[in-house]
Tab-separated table of C-alpha atoms in Angstrom:
chain	number	residue	atom	x	y	z
A	1286	UNK	CA	72.873	84.155	113.797
A	1287	UNK	CA	71.543	80.733	112.924
A	1288	UNK	CA	69.719	78.892	110.154
A	1289	UNK	CA	66.263	77.487	110.913
A	1290	UNK	CA	65.601	75.861	107.540
A	1291	UNK	CA	67.848	74.750	104.702
A	1292	UNK	CA	71.620	75.162	104.653
A	1293	UNK	CA	73.688	78.339	104.418
A	1294	UNK	CA	77.326	79.283	104.322
A	1295	UNK	CA	78.028	82.065	106.827
A	1296	UNK	CA	81.358	83.848	106.477
A	1297	UNK	CA	82.987	86.195	109.005
A	1298	UNK	CA	85.972	88.467	108.336
A	1299	UNK	CA	87.911	90.438	110.937
A	1300	UNK	CA	89.188	93.752	109.553
A	1301	UNK	CA	89.685	95.428	112.940
A	1302	UNK	CA	93.120	97.069	112.879
A	1303	UNK	CA	94.129	96.232	116.469
A	1304	UNK	CA	92.572	92.770	116.662
A	1305	UNK	CA	94.790	89.714	117.218
A	1306	UNK	CA	92.623	87.951	114.620
A	1307	UNK	CA	92.892	90.733	111.999
A	1308	UNK	CA	92.629	89.247	108.524
A	1309	UNK	CA	91.136	85.941	109.702
A	1310	UNK	CA	88.212	84.449	107.770
A	1311	UNK	CA	85.821	81.970	109.385
A	1312	UNK	CA	83.474	79.908	107.220
A	1313	UNK	CA	80.553	77.981	108.729
A	1314	UNK	CA	78.027	75.678	107.069
A	1315	UNK	CA	74.891	75.992	109.176
A	1316	UNK	CA	71.391	74.558	109.011
A	1317	UNK	CA	69.531	71.270	108.779
A	1318	UNK	CA	72.724	69.188	108.966
A	1319	UNK	CA	74.688	71.404	111.374
A	1320	UNK	CA	72.624	73.347	113.920
A	1321	UNK	CA	74.840	75.960	115.559
A	1322	UNK	CA	74.431	79.501	116.851
A	1323	UNK	CA	77.067	82.004	115.733
A	1324	UNK	CA	77.896	85.062	117.823
A	1325	UNK	CA	79.203	87.830	115.573
A	1326	UNK	CA	81.335	90.359	117.475
A	1327	UNK	CA	80.976	94.083	116.872
A	1328	UNK	CA	82.726	95.404	113.727
A	1329	UNK	CA	83.107	91.950	112.124
A	1330	UNK	CA	82.122	91.830	108.464
A	1331	UNK	CA	79.739	88.974	107.757
A	1332	UNK	CA	77.708	87.577	104.912
A	1333	UNK	CA	75.747	84.478	104.010
A	1334	UNK	CA	74.761	82.426	100.991
A	1335	UNK	CA	72.049	79.793	100.583
A	1336	UNK	CA	73.627	76.387	99.954
A	1337	UNK	CA	70.524	74.192	99.790
A	1338	UNK	CA	68.195	73.481	96.887
A	1339	UNK	CA	65.224	74.796	98.851
A	1340	UNK	CA	64.953	78.212	100.468
A	1341	UNK	CA	66.940	79.035	103.573
A	1342	UNK	CA	65.515	80.755	106.646
A	1343	UNK	CA	68.092	82.724	108.654
A	1344	UNK	CA	67.602	84.394	112.034
A	1345	UNK	CA	69.821	87.275	113.094
A	1346	UNK	CA	69.232	88.611	116.610
A	1347	UNK	CA	70.585	92.137	117.000
A	1348	UNK	CA	71.769	93.876	120.163
A	1349	UNK	CA	70.094	97.206	119.337
A	1350	UNK	CA	66.907	98.018	117.416
A	1351	UNK	CA	67.438	99.269	113.878
A	1352	UNK	CA	67.437	103.063	113.669
A	1353	UNK	CA	65.909	104.074	110.324
A	1354	UNK	CA	66.967	107.724	110.776
A	1355	UNK	CA	70.615	106.823	111.456
A	1356	UNK	CA	71.298	103.270	110.288
A	1357	UNK	CA	74.472	101.582	111.527
A	1358	UNK	CA	74.540	99.281	108.535
A	1359	UNK	CA	77.618	99.024	106.346
A	1360	UNK	CA	77.855	97.131	103.081
A	1361	UNK	CA	80.575	96.018	100.708
A	1362	UNK	CA	80.164	94.265	97.374
A	1363	UNK	CA	80.302	90.466	97.578
A	1364	UNK	CA	82.932	90.391	94.824
A	1365	UNK	CA	85.885	92.716	94.309
A	1366	UNK	CA	86.056	94.381	97.724
A	1367	UNK	CA	89.043	94.444	100.075
A	1368	UNK	CA	87.729	91.337	101.858
A	1369	UNK	CA	89.820	88.418	100.537
A	1370	UNK	CA	86.970	85.930	100.122
A	1371	UNK	CA	85.625	84.285	96.984
A	1372	UNK	CA	81.885	83.564	97.147
A	1373	UNK	CA	82.006	81.479	93.950
A	1374	UNK	CA	80.980	77.854	94.096
A	1375	UNK	CA	83.800	75.439	94.905
A	1376	UNK	CA	83.372	71.934	93.504
A	1377	UNK	CA	85.177	69.004	94.991
C-alpha cells in the first residue's frame, strides 16, 4: 500500500493469536512528504485516514483478485472495536 497524492496515516494492528508481534500497532504517515511502500502481511488489520487538506490517492495492490461471490473482506468499526487505536486527531 502506498499514497500517490496527498498525505495519509496508515495504521496496522496485529491481532494474530500466535504472532510474536500480537497487540503491536504500527502507524505510518505516507505520501508527498514520505514516499514509502508498506507490505501488509496476511491477517493484519489495517486502516487509513487522509491527513492532507487536499484529497489523498491511495494504491493497494492485492495478492488475489476480489471474489464478489465469496469476499474475503473483514471490517470493524473505526471507533469502539477491540483494536486499541484512537483515530481522533492529536494536536501537538
